Amino acid sequence: MTVLKRVVMVSAAILAMAAPAAAQDDRPTLTIGVQSLPAGFGPGLNISNVGQRVNYSIFDELIRRAYWEGGNGNGNGTELAPSLATEWRNVSPKEWEVDIRTDVVFHDGTPMTAEDIAFSFGEERVFGADRLVAVGPTYFGNFTAVEVVDEDTVIFTTSAPDPIFPYRFTATMGKVVPKDYYLELGPEEFNLAPIGTGPYKLAEMRQGEFIRLESNDAYWGGLPPAREITFLEVPEMSTRIAGLMTGELDMITDISPDQKGTLEQAGNVQLMPALIDNSRVIVFNTVQAPMDDANLRRAMAYAVDRQAVVEALWGGDSQVLPELVFPSHGEEIFSGREAAHYDPQEAARLLEASDYNGEDLIFRINGGYYTNYLEVAQVLQQMWRDAGINVTIESSTEGGGALVEGVWHMRAWSNGMQMPDLTHPMINAWGATSIRTNPDDFRYTWTPPAHLLELHDLLNTTLDADERVAYFNEALDIVEAEAPQMELFQHVEYFGVREGIDWQPYSFWMMDLGPNNLSFE
């Protein structure tokens, strides 16, 4: 059976299941073709691009990023807006008082309470020694207490003054979960059977096939515009495009730049590009020789002409970035750092200074996960070969642990600006509790110097904006010198949207399909 036939059959089956409801509810259904589906939905366990595009509809953050407020803005989400929290105020140097909504219910009809807020961000779940979510301290590690004041007020205590307190809740980890249900199931089971407060609730999931969401008609933010939303896994881009053109799919993701013309010339679809605050990076496995040599890592970075890659494979739509810096960090910082650049002479000097002896280096990629990445890897392989560095590409469609089994020297990854602040992606990528720096995690690749971690602490506790920028630049200097990674370019995501659907992409992975960002003509 072809992929397209499977898509048609699954779509028909889903619509048939929804038929009885359709007689009473004339809201449309939405079918979205995606290259891959997440393995679950739990905040903290699924912060990948494919996870965030789905769980944004299931959960709400305590405080959210404002993207297209009232039809205004540029979609970069650097400003904040109320969500489950209505107001927040710094009542003392180390205390924040947060007012919460009292008209919110979870998908099972249970009212959301201040106890749910305190649990979602409290010691038991995110920042204690025996916490339930391992990555919690990356976002909330400076919290020392979260206490309920009354039914609509929670007070947060931090270990030091916190310059970015409200921004912390805008990340995927900032989503609220129901305390009793979460504890009853535990993180792993909750990951597969989530309950949130978002505009849609999970109705059905078939791994590797589809995820079906139903409208949460009791949503506090207004009636969701779609009766049902189905995310269909359609790995082949050509099949996603065909499904969109024939009307079998309403929206598609992950379109390669060379297909832009096809969609732009079609009369029934819209091509919608979005420059995402996410960068393609190569992470070096510094615990595997010869990648333990910083000279070799830096030589590999200088040997790559990133701008040529952007022009050849992205039609110039993307841009080459400095290490761990995005335009959304602000013009002062972005323009003050030099973007990673091509310098074959410096590459040759560093290679000569290294201990590299012509070994074959294994480059692992997750085939099909990132648009055009095999083509990118092949171009890099040739550039490294021209510089005297031998690289073999190994592609896997399994992802996860399969990418790090056996001997490997580098892997495809990405860095995302999980919250609109200097600390991200710096700290979530290379902080003390990052999966990349944890020797007990199977994705461990580098041990950061103690001074880098000290600078991270200063970024988290310094209130003066100029001092924070100085600490940030010092931290960037360390990362550039140590080269645990090499930036490639900022990600551009192309969406295809059927005519008659009014929707805007954001500058990050989430797809907002709620009442403020989706409508039908």
XYZ file of C-alpha atoms in Angstrom:
521
model
C 0.000 0.000 0.000
C 1.396 3.403 -0.955
C 1.796 6.132 1.629
C -0.792 8.274 -0.150
C -3.366 5.460 -0.087
C -2.714 4.956 3.614
C -3.214 8.690 4.223
C -6.523 8.618 2.359
C -7.732 5.518 4.216
C -6.772 6.840 7.639
C -8.374 10.217 6.869
C -11.588 8.532 5.750
C -11.680 6.372 8.870
C -11.229 9.352 11.142
C -13.951 11.327 9.391
C -16.273 8.337 9.621
C -15.707 8.118 13.370
C -16.568 11.799 13.651
C -19.705 11.589 11.490
C -22.296 11.460 14.314
C -20.862 14.584 15.912
C -20.730 16.375 12.577
C -24.527 16.431 12.387
C -24.634 18.607 15.487
C -21.409 20.580 15.072
C -20.646 22.341 11.797
C -17.143 23.377 12.739
C -14.637 21.970 10.244
C -12.069 19.273 10.891
C -8.397 19.875 10.169
C -5.933 17.291 8.856
C -2.232 18.164 9.043
C 0.452 16.136 7.280
C 3.710 16.047 9.248
C 7.025 14.319 8.633
C 7.083 12.701 12.071
C 4.956 12.340 15.200
C 6.056 12.540 18.837
C 6.184 9.428 20.995
C 4.209 11.203 23.719
C 3.035 14.540 25.036
C 4.296 15.141 28.579
C 5.906 18.545 29.171
C 9.557 17.861 29.957
C 9.617 14.575 28.063
C 8.726 15.970 24.655
C 10.462 19.253 23.916
C 11.334 18.298 20.331
C 9.970 20.174 17.343
C 7.468 17.403 16.567
C 6.398 17.282 20.216
C 5.888 21.013 20.651
C 3.748 21.396 17.544
C 1.192 19.004 19.083
C 1.299 19.575 22.839
C 0.769 23.323 22.395
C -2.881 22.434 21.695
C -3.209 20.158 24.740
C -1.631 22.283 27.476
C -1.467 25.943 28.471
C 1.527 27.756 29.884
C 1.248 29.718 33.102
C 2.489 32.774 31.169
C 2.729 32.801 27.403
C 4.672 34.533 24.699
C 2.667 37.097 22.713
C 3.123 36.467 19.003
C 0.360 37.964 16.827
C -1.564 39.847 19.499
C -4.653 41.376 17.951
C -3.187 40.860 14.489
C -0.148 42.949 15.386
C 3.467 42.081 16.050
C 6.052 40.223 14.037
C 5.565 36.742 15.438
C 8.828 36.602 17.393
C 7.166 36.266 20.798
C 9.574 38.422 22.761
C 6.735 40.053 24.731
C 4.644 38.306 27.398
C 0.902 37.877 27.824
C -1.360 36.440 30.552
C -2.468 32.837 30.191
C -3.383 30.690 33.203
C -1.765 33.452 35.238
C -3.490 36.816 35.027
C -0.901 38.951 36.853
C 2.527 38.559 38.437
C 4.531 40.880 40.655
C 7.892 40.887 42.411
C 6.887 41.435 46.056
C 10.410 41.123 47.504
C 13.879 40.516 46.028
C 13.365 36.750 46.082
C 9.568 36.401 46.020
C 7.047 36.553 43.183
C 3.312 36.542 43.709
C 1.204 35.156 40.846
C -2.568 35.492 40.410
C -4.228 32.624 38.560
C -7.515 32.146 36.744
C -10.329 30.467 38.656
C -12.523 29.644 35.629
C -10.339 26.909 34.119
C -11.072 23.180 33.992
C -8.911 20.299 32.837
C -10.058 18.077 29.984
C -11.735 15.650 32.398
C -13.845 18.456 33.873
C -11.796 18.826 37.065
C -11.282 22.482 38.052
C -7.734 23.766 37.869
C -6.632 25.010 41.294
C -3.713 26.798 42.885
C -2.569 23.372 44.113
C -2.116 22.263 40.495
C 0.032 25.322 39.808
C 2.153 24.757 42.913
C 2.668 21.105 41.992
C 3.473 21.779 38.324
C 6.408 23.993 39.307
C 7.186 22.665 42.758
C 9.952 20.675 44.408
C 8.331 17.268 43.912
C 8.016 17.623 40.164
C 10.686 19.977 38.800
C 13.419 21.161 41.162
C 13.889 18.746 44.070
C 16.667 16.171 44.366
C 14.172 13.360 43.680
C 12.122 15.340 41.154
C 9.852 13.608 38.664
C 11.104 15.564 35.634
C 14.863 15.331 35.181
C 15.299 18.503 33.100
C 13.242 20.646 35.482
C 16.195 22.541 36.985
C 17.205 23.802 33.532
C 14.142 26.036 33.758
C 13.303 26.240 37.474
C 16.510 25.267 39.278
C 16.596 28.560 41.188
C 13.211 27.912 42.836
C 13.291 27.039 46.540
C 9.566 27.004 47.349
C 6.179 27.260 45.650
C 3.287 27.823 48.044
C -0.461 28.332 47.770
C -1.623 31.570 49.363
C -5.329 31.228 48.539
C -7.536 29.861 45.771
C -6.222 32.305 43.171
C -2.731 33.204 44.423
C 0.573 31.316 44.457
C 3.877 32.645 45.769
C 7.227 31.555 44.336
C 10.487 31.877 46.276
C 13.857 31.856 44.501
C 17.378 31.348 45.798
C 18.439 34.771 44.512
C 16.860 37.704 42.680
C 15.585 36.396 39.353
C 15.830 38.674 36.283
C 13.740 36.390 34.061
C 11.139 34.901 36.397
C 8.014 35.353 34.191
C 9.877 34.235 31.063
C 10.616 30.831 32.581
C 6.989 29.778 32.239
C 6.867 30.421 28.491
C 8.952 27.327 27.732
C 7.437 23.897 27.160
C 8.194 23.123 30.805
C 5.947 26.064 31.727
C 2.804 24.081 30.980
C 0.416 23.225 33.821
C -0.566 19.624 34.658
C -3.274 18.251 37.004
C -1.631 17.235 40.265
C -3.787 14.265 41.308
C -4.062 12.706 37.852
C -0.331 13.205 37.162
C 0.664 11.551 40.435
C -1.797 8.711 39.874
C -0.293 7.857 36.494
C 3.320 8.978 36.912
C 5.324 10.860 34.256
C 5.693 7.961 31.818
C 2.014 7.006 31.699
C 0.923 10.644 31.745
C 3.136 11.108 28.701
C 0.840 8.762 26.775
C -2.499 9.741 28.329
C -2.230 13.484 28.983
C -4.826 15.820 30.411
C -4.321 19.549 30.115
C -6.300 22.779 29.963
C -5.608 23.553 26.296
C -8.076 24.105 23.434
C -7.919 20.472 22.287
C -7.775 17.143 24.089
C -6.241 13.856 23.059
C -8.811 11.494 21.529
C -6.653 8.815 19.920
C -3.048 8.049 19.064
C -1.534 5.361 16.883
C 2.248 5.427 17.018
C 3.745 6.192 13.625
C 0.321 6.800 12.062
C -1.754 9.612 13.512
C -2.729 11.688 16.546
C -6.335 12.822 16.763
C -7.391 15.729 18.965
C -10.937 16.778 19.817
C -12.184 20.241 20.672
C -12.206 21.131 24.351
C -15.561 22.916 24.246
C -15.092 24.084 27.830
C -11.867 25.911 26.945
C -11.468 29.055 29.022
C -10.068 30.951 26.027
C -13.171 30.511 23.854
C -14.623 27.815 21.619
C -11.863 26.196 19.525
C -12.367 26.816 15.786
C -11.957 23.173 14.678
C -14.097 20.256 15.774
C -11.194 17.852 15.380
C -7.541 18.048 14.413
C -5.607 15.088 13.079
C -1.831 15.039 12.715
C -0.991 12.404 10.100
C 2.529 11.047 9.808
C 3.476 11.265 6.137
C 7.271 10.836 5.944
C 7.583 11.488 2.203
C 7.511 15.191 1.399
C 6.204 14.573 -2.118
C 3.236 12.696 -0.636
C 2.499 15.531 1.796
C 2.544 18.015 -1.080
C 0.303 15.789 -3.216
C -2.151 15.411 -0.336
C -2.313 19.188 0.115
C -2.828 19.847 -3.601
C -5.687 17.343 -3.838
C -7.362 18.584 -0.654
C -6.822 15.382 1.312
C -4.605 17.382 3.674
C -5.435 20.868 4.951
C -1.944 21.800 6.113
C 1.538 20.335 5.759
C 4.890 20.978 7.422
C 8.559 20.543 6.512
C 8.611 21.567 2.868
C 12.032 21.804 1.288
C 12.977 25.085 -0.438
C 13.209 23.488 -3.877
C 9.455 22.795 -3.693
C 8.468 26.390 -2.991
C 7.734 27.087 -6.635
C 5.315 24.174 -6.864
C 3.178 25.546 -4.045
C 3.523 29.186 -5.035
C 2.111 28.389 -8.472
C -0.792 26.365 -7.130
C -4.051 28.248 -6.978
C -5.566 26.511 -3.977
C -2.801 26.648 -1.363
C -0.679 29.172 0.480
C 3.051 28.812 1.132
C 3.881 30.210 4.562
C 7.558 30.561 5.561
C 8.623 31.116 9.163
C 12.116 31.903 10.386
C 12.287 29.782 13.530
C 14.332 30.615 16.645
C 16.048 27.283 16.186
C 19.367 26.532 14.565
C 20.768 23.434 12.944
C 23.916 22.409 14.757
C 26.430 19.603 14.782
C 27.233 18.355 18.257
C 30.686 16.829 18.698
C 31.118 13.749 20.861
C 34.054 15.061 22.881
C 34.269 11.884 24.978
C 35.236 9.897 21.872
C 38.757 10.299 20.454
C 39.830 12.118 18.370
C 36.935 14.532 19.006
C 38.371 15.214 22.463
C 40.782 17.562 20.649
C 39.410 21.127 20.498
C 41.775 21.962 17.641
C 40.121 19.303 15.477
C 36.631 20.471 16.424
C 37.456 24.076 15.574
C 39.169 23.032 12.346
C 35.990 21.279 11.256
C 33.983 24.410 11.985
C 36.277 26.676 9.960
C 36.334 24.200 7.051
C 32.599 24.629 6.355
C 31.278 27.383 4.103
C 27.882 27.800 5.752
C 26.769 30.633 3.497
C 27.327 28.432 0.461
C 25.121 25.777 2.088
C 22.381 28.328 2.766
C 22.491 29.604 -0.812
C 22.605 26.163 -2.412
C 20.030 24.318 -0.320
C 17.831 27.065 1.129
C 17.792 29.585 -1.694
C 19.258 32.194 0.629
C 16.129 32.211 2.824
C 18.019 31.232 5.967
C 20.971 32.956 7.616
C 24.231 31.953 9.259
C 24.256 32.639 13.004
C 26.866 33.303 15.671
C 27.192 30.475 18.180
C 24.091 30.303 20.432
C 22.749 33.710 19.344
C 19.498 34.554 17.528
C 18.202 37.873 16.159
C 15.455 37.672 18.795
C 18.110 38.168 21.469
C 18.282 41.791 20.299
C 20.207 43.736 17.708
C 22.902 44.816 20.188
C 23.875 41.238 20.928
C 23.239 39.744 17.493
C 25.277 42.372 15.642
C 27.998 42.276 18.285
C 28.937 38.634 17.651
C 30.630 37.409 14.505
C 28.728 34.706 12.679
C 30.476 31.395 12.198
C 32.589 31.845 9.090
C 34.562 29.937 6.492
C 38.339 30.179 6.844
C 40.229 27.346 5.109
C 43.616 28.708 6.183
C 42.647 28.696 9.855
C 41.116 25.250 9.399
C 44.418 23.974 7.996
C 46.430 25.557 10.843
C 44.201 24.036 13.530
C 44.147 20.640 11.824
C 47.951 20.640 11.739
C 47.999 21.499 15.453
C 45.577 18.691 16.285
C 46.197 14.993 16.908
C 44.051 13.968 13.946
C 45.698 11.273 11.839
C 43.200 10.738 9.047
C 40.770 8.569 11.012
C 37.291 8.062 9.596
C 34.846 10.120 11.652
C 31.260 8.904 12.000
C 28.552 11.540 11.470
C 25.110 10.377 12.676
C 21.936 11.958 11.314
C 18.248 11.218 11.786
C 17.132 10.775 8.191
C 13.893 12.578 7.373
C 13.602 14.341 10.732
C 15.178 17.608 9.617
C 14.263 18.927 6.176
C 17.121 18.590 3.662
C 19.524 17.285 6.291
C 20.930 14.402 4.252
C 21.758 16.885 1.505
C 23.327 19.218 4.069
C 25.382 16.355 5.521
C 26.648 15.348 2.089
C 27.784 18.904 1.313
C 29.588 19.118 4.671
C 31.191 15.723 4.070
C 32.730 17.022 0.830
C 33.905 20.268 2.444
C 35.609 18.313 5.220
C 37.164 15.953 2.681
C 38.566 18.968 0.834
C 40.114 20.068 4.133
C 41.700 16.632 4.713
C 39.131 15.290 7.190
C 37.438 11.972 6.442
C 33.786 11.658 7.448
C 31.278 8.848 6.966
C 27.567 9.623 7.199
C 25.351 7.144 9.026
C 21.627 7.804 8.722
C 18.927 6.296 10.930
C 15.180 6.802 10.897
C 14.792 5.482 14.445
C 16.198 8.488 16.292
C 16.687 8.498 20.074
C 19.180 5.965 21.332
C 19.871 4.583 17.856
C 21.804 7.752 17.014
C 24.292 7.245 19.820
C 24.875 3.492 19.814
C 28.424 2.262 19.272
C 31.228 4.526 18.089
C 30.291 7.916 16.679
C 31.990 11.299 16.568
C 29.309 13.878 15.757
C 25.560 14.035 15.298
C 22.899 16.290 13.857
C 21.022 18.280 16.453
C 19.402 21.662 16.885
C 19.375 24.472 19.424
C 16.089 26.158 20.267
C 15.320 29.433 22.005
C 12.896 27.830 24.465
C 12.297 31.150 26.194
C 12.954 34.714 24.966
C 16.103 35.381 26.966
C 19.895 35.172 26.737
C 19.895 31.999 28.805
C 18.380 30.068 25.915
C 19.605 28.128 24.076
C 22.853 28.578 26.027
C 21.744 26.929 29.272
C 19.264 24.373 27.964
C 21.948 23.194 25.503
C 25.080 23.341 27.665
C 23.967 24.040 31.244
C 24.617 21.927 34.329
C 21.406 19.898 33.926
C 21.398 19.632 30.137
C 21.129 16.140 28.651
C 24.308 16.901 26.681
C 26.368 17.578 29.821
C 24.998 14.817 32.052
C 27.382 11.804 32.085
C 24.489 9.540 33.127
C 22.415 10.463 30.076
C 22.882 8.467 26.866
C 23.103 11.770 24.933
C 26.080 13.061 26.959
C 28.762 14.687 24.779
C 30.735 17.267 26.778
C 31.713 18.374 30.277
C 31.561 22.175 30.415
C 34.284 24.071 32.289
C 33.407 25.161 35.821
C 33.697 28.841 34.898
C 31.068 28.469 32.164
C 28.630 27.097 34.718
C 29.491 29.985 37.058
C 28.609 32.411 34.267
C 25.308 30.591 33.764
C 24.538 31.146 37.451
C 25.322 34.835 37.070
C 22.998 35.075 34.059
C 20.243 33.582 36.187
C 20.736 35.938 39.137
C 22.019 39.281 37.807
C 19.429 42.029 37.444
C 21.544 44.625 35.630
C 20.984 44.210 31.873
C 24.467 45.395 30.834
C 26.154 43.044 33.282
C 24.079 40.152 31.970
C 25.189 40.922 28.412
C 28.830 40.961 29.554
C 28.456 37.569 31.256
C 26.701 36.211 28.182
C 29.500 37.307 25.865
C 32.109 35.808 28.180
C 30.196 32.520 28.172
C 29.991 32.604 24.378
C 33.746 33.110 24.162
C 34.249 29.915 26.164
C 31.886 27.915 23.968
C 33.564 29.176 20.801
C 37.013 28.261 22.140
C 35.956 24.814 23.365
C 33.729 24.102 20.335
C 31.436 21.368 21.714
C 29.189 22.190 18.758
C 29.215 24.050 15.468
C 26.350 26.260 14.355
C 25.168 25.818 10.795
C 22.244 28.163 10.097
C 18.894 29.348 11.404
C 16.011 27.077 10.556
C 13.376 28.182 8.057
C 10.134 26.220 8.252
C 7.815 26.196 5.245
C 4.138 25.396 5.810
C 1.602 24.638 3.125
C -1.939 25.748 3.996
C -5.116 25.138 2.031
C -6.917 28.225 0.781
C -9.734 29.291 3.088
C -7.744 28.677 6.275
C -6.582 31.780 8.138
C -3.582 30.840 10.287
C -0.183 32.309 11.132
C 3.029 30.436 12.010
C 5.097 31.547 14.965
C 8.846 31.944 15.345
C 9.084 28.646 17.191
C 7.877 25.070 16.686
C 4.425 25.259 18.236
C 1.393 25.354 15.968
C -1.254 27.542 17.583
C -4.567 26.135 16.357
C -6.663 27.806 19.039
C -9.315 30.530 18.772
C -6.794 33.390 18.613
C -4.816 32.112 15.630
C -7.042 29.894 13.474
C -10.239 30.569 11.556
C -11.972 29.293 8.449
C -13.532 31.258 5.614
